[in-house]
Amino acid sequence: MQKVSIITAVYNGEQYLSQCLDSLVNQTYDNIEIICVDDASTDGSMEIFQDYARRDGRIKVVRQSVNGGAQLARQAGVDIATGDYIMCIDGDDWLDTDSIEICVRDFEENPDVDCLVFNDVRHRPDGSSFTPADRYVFHKITGEQSFYWSLPWHINGRKIVRAELQRRFPWDNSCRVYGDDNTSILIGLFSRCVMQTRATYNYRLLPASLSHGVSMGWFTCLRAHNSMSVQLRQLGVKRELRAYHETFRWEKFINSYRHYYMLRSRLTPSQRSEALAIMREQRHNVDFSLVSKGLKRKFGYMPLLFSWKLFRLQEEIYFTLRTLLGRKMKNLV
């Protein structure tokens, strides 16, 4: 009977943690281990973990001495996992009670599959739920196809994978907010086959998730993309895939500048300085020999590596014109 390791890493997550753990201990598939990693919480998360561990012998509890972020906490769980399959779940999310049973059956019936992608259901604070509209529906795809679809987030990152594959790719801590995307995408890429399962992962949208406020993640995620670029090169991934990522990365960079242009008045002076410093740094890390020629010749997307001031002037003109054109079109309607 195959064993499943479920890792939940939490930092100050006491509010919703019991619902998450209840959904795990009540799974219809019994042969599981639940690895609870407390990332140096200052609330009651650790006490909740310990209480559940006293009542269920399948639960292991790990406490990080220093808050190092979700990726390091998840990796601490992976390091002690003994299951044939491994998955991670956030402490404010939950599984349907038959999710693990469905996943194990899918793996057993499809020995060529290394990675299962969960059915991703989002839950709003008002109790309503939905599946993101831009998600693709599929049965089985190659690892390379999953790479193409995962970068623009047409495949969600909620996965359960064969343990040997999870251990091959430690959780990427290059960016505390977005580094986990890299690991999930690389696991998909190096899978023999990726399959979509009907097992459901329930994702809780917290008020912060719904906010349209300013987030420094728009800029720090550029460092995560740099880490992905380095890893793809080190892993010997073929040029076609690296070019796809580098072109996507440059588009993401320009979108980050757009975010800065539109919302800088709501950033603090130190945030503005940090955002510009990150963009200036990461602009020189892009491998423009791989970026689509048509894109980097387009006004607003030209790298202009010889001058940061000239590049910024291009962006200011580009987004000013786009803003004016948008207003004009709106008035015409």
mmCIF file of C-alpha atoms in Angstrom:
data_model
loop_
_atom_site.group_PDB
_atom_site.id
_atom_site.type_symbol
_atom_site.label_atom_id
_atom_site.label_comp_id
_atom_site.label_asym_id
_atom_site.label_seq_id
_atom_site.Cartn_x
_atom_site.Cartn_y
_atom_site.Cartn_z
ATOM 1 C CA MET A 1 0.000 0.000 0.000
ATOM 2 C CA GLN A 2 1.549 3.256 -1.156
ATOM 3 C CA LYS A 3 2.258 5.920 1.437
ATOM 4 C CA VAL A 4 1.579 9.644 1.003
ATOM 5 C CA SER A 5 3.457 12.411 2.799
ATOM 6 C CA ILE A 6 1.475 15.621 3.245
ATOM 7 C CA ILE A 7 3.458 18.654 4.364
ATOM 8 C CA THR A 8 1.845 21.746 5.818
ATOM 9 C CA ALA A 9 4.161 24.628 6.671
ATOM 10 C CA VAL A 10 2.722 27.476 8.710
ATOM 11 C CA TYR A 11 3.756 30.849 10.051
ATOM 12 C CA ASN A 12 1.176 32.405 12.388
ATOM 13 C CA GLY A 13 -1.660 30.486 10.792
ATOM 14 C CA GLU A 14 -3.759 29.542 13.803
ATOM 15 C CA GLN A 15 -6.997 31.060 12.477
ATOM 16 C CA TYR A 16 -7.674 28.412 9.819
ATOM 17 C CA LEU A 17 -5.244 25.666 10.784
ATOM 18 C CA SER A 18 -7.790 23.321 12.394
ATOM 19 C CA GLN A 19 -9.885 23.160 9.227
ATOM 20 C CA CYS A 20 -6.774 22.264 7.234
ATOM 21 C CA LEU A 21 -5.710 19.531 9.660
ATOM 22 C CA ASP A 22 -9.256 18.149 9.989
ATOM 23 C CA SER A 23 -9.353 17.702 6.217
ATOM 24 C CA LEU A 24 -6.119 15.699 6.398
ATOM 25 C CA VAL A 25 -6.764 13.425 9.376
ATOM 26 C CA ASN A 26 -10.209 12.590 7.962
ATOM 27 C CA GLN A 27 -8.955 11.460 4.545
ATOM 28 C CA THR A 28 -10.581 8.259 3.290
ATOM 29 C CA TYR A 29 -7.089 6.983 2.448
ATOM 30 C CA ASP A 30 -5.360 6.004 5.708
ATOM 31 C CA ASN A 31 -1.733 5.358 4.787
ATOM 32 C CA ILE A 32 -0.541 8.930 5.109
ATOM 33 C CA GLU A 33 1.916 10.885 7.214
ATOM 34 C CA ILE A 34 1.165 14.503 8.000
ATOM 35 C CA ILE A 35 4.299 16.574 8.512
ATOM 36 C CA CYS A 36 3.511 19.831 10.277
ATOM 37 C CA VAL A 37 6.256 22.459 10.090
ATOM 38 C CA ASP A 38 5.932 25.517 12.301
ATOM 39 C CA ASP A 39 8.067 28.311 10.849
ATOM 40 C CA ALA A 40 8.845 29.979 14.200
ATOM 41 C CA SER A 41 5.277 31.214 14.684
ATOM 42 C CA THR A 42 4.494 33.654 17.485
ATOM 43 C CA ASP A 43 0.810 32.694 17.725
ATOM 44 C CA GLY A 44 -0.799 29.402 18.739
ATOM 45 C CA SER A 45 0.050 27.427 15.571
ATOM 46 C CA MET A 46 2.583 25.190 17.321
ATOM 47 C CA GLU A 47 0.141 24.329 20.110
ATOM 48 C CA ILE A 48 -2.485 23.352 17.533
ATOM 49 C CA PHE A 49 0.024 21.093 15.767
ATOM 50 C CA GLN A 50 1.006 19.447 19.053
ATOM 51 C CA ASP A 51 -2.619 18.913 20.059
ATOM 52 C CA TYR A 52 -3.392 17.116 16.792
ATOM 53 C CA ALA A 53 -0.169 15.074 17.061
ATOM 54 C CA ARG A 54 -1.217 13.803 20.498
ATOM 55 C CA ARG A 55 -4.463 12.530 18.999
ATOM 56 C CA ASP A 56 -3.141 11.106 15.711
ATOM 57 C CA GLY A 57 0.081 9.097 15.474
ATOM 58 C CA ARG A 58 0.418 9.834 11.756
ATOM 59 C CA ILE A 59 1.345 13.433 12.538
ATOM 60 C CA LYS A 60 4.952 14.584 12.869
ATOM 61 C CA VAL A 61 5.713 18.077 14.149
ATOM 62 C CA VAL A 62 8.801 20.110 13.267
ATOM 63 C CA ARG A 63 9.581 23.561 14.638
ATOM 64 C CA GLN A 64 11.946 25.894 12.812
ATOM 65 C CA SER A 65 14.143 27.905 15.178
ATOM 66 C CA VAL A 66 14.122 30.925 12.839
ATOM 67 C CA ASN A 67 11.440 32.155 10.464
ATOM 68 C CA GLY A 68 12.964 31.384 7.079
ATOM 69 C CA GLY A 69 9.927 31.463 4.818
ATOM 70 C CA ALA A 70 7.586 28.914 3.329
ATOM 71 C CA GLN A 71 10.105 27.318 0.963
ATOM 72 C CA LEU A 72 12.644 26.475 3.669
ATOM 73 C CA ALA A 73 9.864 25.217 5.942
ATOM 74 C CA ARG A 74 8.466 22.967 3.218
ATOM 75 C CA GLN A 75 11.934 21.630 2.497
ATOM 76 C CA ALA A 76 12.342 20.722 6.173
ATOM 77 C CA GLY A 77 9.237 18.585 5.725
ATOM 78 C CA VAL A 78 10.490 17.002 2.512
ATOM 79 C CA ASP A 79 13.770 16.111 4.238
ATOM 80 C CA ILE A 80 11.999 13.803 6.700
ATOM 81 C CA ALA A 81 9.194 12.563 4.454
ATOM 82 C CA THR A 82 8.994 8.781 4.019
ATOM 83 C CA GLY A 83 6.088 8.549 1.579
ATOM 84 C CA ASP A 84 6.035 7.290 -1.991
ATOM 85 C CA TYR A 85 4.261 10.503 -2.982
ATOM 86 C CA ILE A 86 4.681 14.006 -1.554
ATOM 87 C CA MET A 87 2.457 17.065 -1.578
ATOM 88 C CA CYS A 88 2.350 20.397 0.251
ATOM 89 C CA ILE A 89 -0.695 22.236 1.515
ATOM 90 C CA ASP A 90 -0.892 25.712 3.036
ATOM 91 C CA GLY A 91 -2.302 25.922 6.545
ATOM 92 C CA ASP A 92 -5.289 28.024 5.487
ATOM 93 C CA ASP A 93 -6.336 25.638 2.692
ATOM 94 C CA TRP A 94 -7.949 22.201 2.793
ATOM 95 C CA LEU A 95 -8.562 19.025 0.792
ATOM 96 C CA ASP A 96 -11.779 17.213 0.007
ATOM 97 C CA THR A 97 -11.833 14.097 2.195
ATOM 98 C CA ASP A 98 -11.366 11.716 -0.769
ATOM 99 C CA SER A 99 -8.591 13.703 -2.491
ATOM 100 C CA ILE A 100 -5.671 11.486 -1.443
ATOM 101 C CA GLU A 101 -7.557 8.294 -2.277
ATOM 102 C CA ILE A 102 -8.260 9.618 -5.773
ATOM 103 C CA CYS A 103 -4.620 10.639 -6.266
ATOM 104 C CA VAL A 104 -3.209 7.266 -5.211
ATOM 105 C CA ARG A 105 -5.630 5.515 -7.554
ATOM 106 C CA ASP A 106 -4.587 7.817 -10.408
ATOM 107 C CA PHE A 107 -0.913 7.035 -9.815
ATOM 108 C CA GLU A 108 -1.549 3.287 -9.621
ATOM 109 C CA GLU A 109 -3.612 3.262 -12.811
ATOM 110 C CA ASN A 110 -1.146 5.483 -14.688
ATOM 111 C CA PRO A 111 2.423 4.279 -13.999
ATOM 112 C CA ASP A 112 3.823 6.728 -16.566
ATOM 113 C CA VAL A 113 2.563 9.716 -14.535
ATOM 114 C CA ASP A 114 5.046 11.423 -12.214
ATOM 115 C CA CYS A 115 2.987 14.465 -11.287
ATOM 116 C CA LEU A 116 -0.711 15.066 -10.653
ATOM 117 C CA VAL A 117 -2.221 18.560 -10.842
ATOM 118 C CA PHE A 118 -5.099 19.106 -8.434
ATOM 119 C CA ASN A 119 -8.492 20.474 -9.325
ATOM 120 C CA ASP A 120 -8.043 24.012 -8.002
ATOM 121 C CA VAL A 121 -11.114 25.557 -6.351
ATOM 122 C CA ARG A 122 -10.878 29.106 -4.953
ATOM 123 C CA HIS A 123 -13.048 30.155 -2.014
ATOM 124 C CA ARG A 124 -13.930 33.792 -1.355
ATOM 125 C CA PRO A 125 -14.536 35.205 2.149
ATOM 126 C CA ASP A 126 -18.269 35.461 1.365
ATOM 127 C CA GLY A 127 -18.491 31.672 0.915
ATOM 128 C CA SER A 128 -18.703 31.628 -2.874
ATOM 129 C CA SER A 129 -16.223 29.607 -4.902
ATOM 130 C CA PHE A 130 -14.875 29.415 -8.443
ATOM 131 C CA THR A 131 -12.216 27.868 -10.643
ATOM 132 C CA PRO A 132 -9.902 30.446 -12.274
ATOM 133 C CA ALA A 133 -11.082 31.109 -15.820
ATOM 134 C CA ASP A 134 -7.625 30.946 -17.397
ATOM 135 C CA ARG A 135 -6.934 27.381 -16.263
ATOM 136 C CA TYR A 136 -6.580 24.741 -18.980
ATOM 137 C CA VAL A 137 -8.462 21.452 -18.764
ATOM 138 C CA PHE A 138 -6.471 18.422 -19.881
ATOM 139 C CA HIS A 139 -5.983 14.715 -19.225
ATOM 140 C CA LYS A 140 -2.307 13.918 -19.769
ATOM 141 C CA ILE A 141 0.458 16.090 -21.163
ATOM 142 C CA THR A 142 4.230 15.898 -21.481
ATOM 143 C CA GLY A 143 6.536 17.624 -19.044
ATOM 144 C CA GLU A 144 7.530 20.128 -21.724
ATOM 145 C CA GLN A 145 3.915 21.032 -22.429
ATOM 146 C CA SER A 146 3.331 21.575 -18.727
ATOM 147 C CA PHE A 147 6.283 24.008 -18.740
ATOM 148 C CA TYR A 148 4.744 26.082 -21.526
ATOM 149 C CA TRP A 149 1.379 26.183 -19.787
ATOM 150 C CA SER A 150 2.664 26.699 -16.250
ATOM 151 C CA LEU A 151 4.601 29.940 -16.807
ATOM 152 C CA PRO A 152 1.445 31.952 -17.669
ATOM 153 C CA TRP A 153 -0.317 30.024 -14.896
ATOM 154 C CA HIS A 154 -2.661 28.017 -17.121
ATOM 155 C CA ILE A 155 -1.749 25.072 -14.861
ATOM 156 C CA ASN A 156 -1.902 25.672 -11.129
ATOM 157 C CA GLY A 157 0.986 24.839 -8.821
ATOM 158 C CA ARG A 158 -0.987 22.549 -6.484
ATOM 159 C CA LYS A 159 0.535 19.174 -7.204
ATOM 160 C CA ILE A 160 1.278 15.778 -5.716
ATOM 161 C CA VAL A 161 4.387 14.101 -7.103
ATOM 162 C CA ARG A 162 6.460 10.962 -6.865
ATOM 163 C CA ALA A 163 8.850 11.375 -3.938
ATOM 164 C CA GLU A 164 12.049 10.893 -5.965
ATOM 165 C CA LEU A 165 11.077 13.783 -8.238
ATOM 166 C CA GLN A 166 10.236 16.096 -5.325
ATOM 167 C CA ARG A 167 13.626 15.354 -3.740
ATOM 168 C CA ARG A 168 15.398 16.114 -6.996
ATOM 169 C CA PHE A 169 14.176 19.705 -6.872
ATOM 170 C CA PRO A 170 14.490 21.331 -3.431
ATOM 171 C CA TRP A 171 12.135 24.227 -2.774
ATOM 172 C CA ASP A 172 13.596 27.385 -4.332
ATOM 173 C CA ASN A 173 14.098 30.101 -1.720
ATOM 174 C CA SER A 174 15.451 32.742 -4.134
ATOM 175 C CA CYS A 175 12.278 34.733 -3.532
ATOM 176 C CA ARG A 176 10.184 34.110 -0.422
ATOM 177 C CA VAL A 177 6.934 34.887 -2.226
ATOM 178 C CA TYR A 178 7.407 33.371 -5.685
ATOM 179 C CA GLY A 179 10.268 30.890 -5.404
ATOM 180 C CA ASP A 180 7.862 27.992 -4.934
ATOM 181 C CA ASP A 181 6.565 28.557 -8.466
ATOM 182 C CA ASN A 182 10.013 27.645 -9.806
ATOM 183 C CA THR A 183 10.071 24.327 -7.983
ATOM 184 C CA SER A 184 6.563 23.430 -9.094
ATOM 185 C CA ILE A 185 7.330 24.292 -12.727
ATOM 186 C CA LEU A 186 10.609 22.353 -12.774
ATOM 187 C CA ILE A 187 8.925 19.299 -11.265
ATOM 188 C CA GLY A 188 6.374 19.450 -14.068
ATOM 189 C CA LEU A 189 9.040 19.934 -16.741
ATOM 190 C CA PHE A 190 11.051 16.900 -15.649
ATOM 191 C CA SER A 191 8.015 14.643 -15.268
ATOM 192 C CA ARG A 192 7.585 11.884 -17.820
ATOM 193 C CA CYS A 193 3.895 12.706 -17.840
ATOM 194 C CA VAL A 194 1.705 15.253 -16.026
ATOM 195 C CA MET A 195 -1.920 14.390 -15.393
ATOM 196 C CA GLN A 196 -4.852 16.435 -14.171
ATOM 197 C CA THR A 197 -6.714 14.737 -11.341
ATOM 198 C CA ARG A 198 -10.268 15.348 -10.211
ATOM 199 C CA ALA A 199 -9.061 15.388 -6.593
ATOM 200 C CA THR A 200 -9.789 18.832 -5.190
ATOM 201 C CA TYR A 201 -7.477 21.278 -3.466
ATOM 202 C CA ASN A 202 -9.459 24.076 -1.819
ATOM 203 C CA TYR A 203 -7.637 27.410 -1.793
ATOM 204 C CA ARG A 204 -8.814 30.092 0.601
ATOM 205 C CA LEU A 205 -8.736 33.632 -0.751
ATOM 206 C CA LEU A 206 -7.879 35.856 2.188
ATOM 207 C CA PRO A 207 -8.643 39.593 2.139
ATOM 208 C CA ALA A 208 -5.009 40.312 1.209
ATOM 209 C CA SER A 209 -5.343 37.940 -1.781
ATOM 210 C CA LEU A 210 -8.246 39.997 -3.096
ATOM 211 C CA SER A 211 -6.597 43.347 -2.556
ATOM 212 C CA HIS A 212 -5.593 45.479 -5.514
ATOM 213 C CA GLY A 213 -3.119 47.365 -3.388
ATOM 214 C CA VAL A 214 0.578 47.807 -3.903
ATOM 215 C CA SER A 215 2.718 44.709 -3.641
ATOM 216 C CA MET A 216 6.514 44.598 -3.763
ATOM 217 C CA GLY A 217 6.064 41.088 -5.129
ATOM 218 C CA TRP A 218 5.742 42.617 -8.593
ATOM 219 C CA PHE A 219 9.443 43.452 -8.335
ATOM 220 C CA THR A 220 10.893 40.740 -6.096
ATOM 221 C CA CYS A 221 9.439 38.069 -8.404
ATOM 222 C CA LEU A 222 12.003 39.206 -10.983
ATOM 223 C CA ARG A 223 14.658 37.602 -8.785
ATOM 224 C CA ALA A 224 12.719 34.346 -8.812
ATOM 225 C CA HIS A 225 12.704 34.439 -12.620
ATOM 226 C CA ASN A 226 16.452 34.977 -12.578
ATOM 227 C CA SER A 227 16.815 31.884 -10.393
ATOM 228 C CA MET A 228 14.673 29.934 -12.863
ATOM 229 C CA SER A 229 16.860 31.105 -15.739
ATOM 230 C CA VAL A 230 20.023 29.966 -13.938
ATOM 231 C CA GLN A 231 18.519 26.583 -13.087
ATOM 232 C CA LEU A 232 17.316 25.947 -16.641
ATOM 233 C CA ARG A 233 20.825 26.632 -17.912
ATOM 234 C CA GLN A 234 22.472 24.444 -15.271
ATOM 235 C CA LEU A 235 20.042 21.598 -15.953
ATOM 236 C CA GLY A 236 20.885 21.642 -19.653
ATOM 237 C CA VAL A 237 17.336 22.449 -20.743
ATOM 238 C CA LYS A 238 17.133 22.891 -24.487
ATOM 239 C CA ARG A 239 17.364 26.353 -26.004
ATOM 240 C CA GLU A 240 13.752 26.423 -27.228
ATOM 241 C CA LEU A 241 12.393 26.148 -23.685
ATOM 242 C CA ARG A 242 14.919 28.590 -22.266
ATOM 243 C CA ALA A 243 14.015 31.104 -24.991
ATOM 244 C CA TYR A 244 10.347 30.769 -24.112
ATOM 245 C CA HIS A 245 11.104 31.474 -20.450
ATOM 246 C CA GLU A 246 13.476 34.373 -21.177
ATOM 247 C CA THR A 247 10.917 36.047 -23.458
ATOM 248 C CA PHE A 248 8.209 35.526 -20.837
ATOM 249 C CA ARG A 249 10.600 36.904 -18.219
ATOM 250 C CA TRP A 250 11.205 40.099 -20.216
ATOM 251 C CA GLU A 251 7.462 40.617 -20.671
ATOM 252 C CA LYS A 252 7.092 40.179 -16.910
ATOM 253 C CA PHE A 253 9.829 42.749 -16.391
ATOM 254 C CA ILE A 254 8.024 45.355 -18.492
ATOM 255 C CA ASN A 255 4.790 44.616 -16.648
ATOM 256 C CA SER A 256 6.664 45.235 -13.398
ATOM 257 C CA TYR A 257 7.690 48.663 -14.657
ATOM 258 C CA ARG A 258 4.070 49.305 -15.600
ATOM 259 C CA HIS A 259 3.092 48.466 -12.022
ATOM 260 C CA TYR A 260 5.725 50.926 -10.792
ATOM 261 C CA TYR A 261 4.513 53.624 -13.210
ATOM 262 C CA MET A 262 0.883 53.300 -12.172
ATOM 263 C CA LEU A 263 1.259 52.861 -8.420
ATOM 264 C CA ARG A 264 4.498 54.574 -7.405
ATOM 265 C CA SER A 265 2.610 57.391 -5.690
ATOM 266 C CA ARG A 266 1.378 54.764 -3.216
ATOM 267 C CA LEU A 267 4.850 53.365 -2.586
ATOM 268 C CA THR A 268 7.002 54.705 0.195
ATOM 269 C CA PRO A 269 10.289 56.371 -0.812
ATOM 270 C CA SER A 270 12.220 53.295 0.343
ATOM 271 C CA GLN A 271 9.901 51.007 -1.654
ATOM 272 C CA ARG A 272 10.367 53.132 -4.780
ATOM 273 C CA SER A 273 14.124 52.953 -4.343
ATOM 274 C CA GLU A 274 14.009 49.187 -3.797
ATOM 275 C CA ALA A 275 11.757 48.616 -6.805
ATOM 276 C CA LEU A 276 14.019 50.607 -9.117
ATOM 277 C CA ALA A 277 17.137 48.905 -7.740
ATOM 278 C CA ILE A 278 15.673 45.441 -8.347
ATOM 279 C CA MET A 279 14.612 46.321 -11.895
ATOM 280 C CA ARG A 280 17.974 47.885 -12.713
ATOM 281 C CA GLU A 281 19.756 44.809 -11.363
ATOM 282 C CA GLN A 282 17.552 42.247 -13.110
ATOM 283 C CA ARG A 283 17.506 44.037 -16.469
ATOM 284 C CA HIS A 284 21.176 43.117 -16.888
ATOM 285 C CA ASN A 285 20.537 39.501 -15.874
ATOM 286 C CA VAL A 286 18.171 38.774 -18.758
ATOM 287 C CA ASP A 287 19.762 36.758 -21.567
ATOM 288 C CA PHE A 288 18.630 38.874 -24.499
ATOM 289 C CA SER A 289 20.161 36.452 -26.995
ATOM 290 C CA LEU A 290 17.177 34.230 -26.141
ATOM 291 C CA VAL A 291 14.468 36.899 -26.072
ATOM 292 C CA SER A 292 12.210 37.097 -29.130
ATOM 293 C CA LYS A 293 13.736 39.548 -31.649
ATOM 294 C CA GLY A 294 10.357 41.026 -32.449
ATOM 295 C CA LEU A 295 9.680 41.788 -28.795
ATOM 296 C CA LYS A 296 12.992 43.422 -27.930
ATOM 297 C CA ARG A 297 12.762 45.668 -31.021
ATOM 298 C CA LYS A 298 9.332 46.921 -30.015
ATOM 299 C CA PHE A 299 9.137 50.390 -28.475
ATOM 300 C CA GLY A 300 8.597 50.002 -24.751
ATOM 301 C CA TYR A 301 10.404 46.632 -24.761
ATOM 302 C CA MET A 302 13.838 47.652 -26.058
ATOM 303 C CA PRO A 303 16.461 46.714 -23.414
ATOM 304 C CA LEU A 304 18.745 49.740 -24.055
ATOM 305 C CA LEU A 305 21.376 48.151 -21.819
ATOM 306 C CA PHE A 306 23.845 50.985 -22.431
ATOM 307 C CA SER A 307 21.746 53.484 -20.458
ATOM 308 C CA TRP A 308 19.403 52.999 -17.486
ATOM 309 C CA LYS A 309 18.225 56.629 -17.783
ATOM 310 C CA LEU A 310 17.322 56.186 -21.434
ATOM 311 C CA PHE A 311 15.544 52.906 -20.686
ATOM 312 C CA ARG A 312 13.487 54.611 -17.978
ATOM 313 C CA LEU A 313 12.657 57.483 -20.345
ATOM 314 C CA GLN A 314 11.414 54.936 -22.897
ATOM 315 C CA GLU A 315 9.181 53.336 -20.267
ATOM 316 C CA GLU A 316 7.797 56.648 -19.050
ATOM 317 C CA ILE A 317 6.905 57.709 -22.604
ATOM 318 C CA TYR A 318 5.525 54.274 -23.476
ATOM 319 C CA PHE A 319 3.208 54.008 -20.492
ATOM 320 C CA THR A 320 2.168 57.661 -20.711
ATOM 321 C CA LEU A 321 1.102 57.114 -24.326
ATOM 322 C CA ARG A 322 -0.699 53.896 -23.390
ATOM 323 C CA THR A 323 -2.532 55.688 -20.605
ATOM 324 C CA LEU A 324 -3.577 58.574 -22.858
ATOM 325 C CA LEU A 325 -4.698 56.190 -25.599
ATOM 326 C CA GLY A 326 -6.688 54.156 -23.094
ATOM 327 C CA ARG A 327 -8.500 57.271 -21.885
ATOM 328 C CA LYS A 328 -9.209 58.354 -25.443
ATOM 329 C CA MET A 329 -10.691 54.961 -26.346
ATOM 330 C CA LYS A 330 -12.787 55.012 -23.204
ATOM 331 C CA ASN A 331 -14.180 58.431 -24.089
ATOM 332 C CA LEU A 332 -15.034 57.261 -27.605
ATOM 333 C CA VAL A 333 -17.075 54.408 -26.144
#
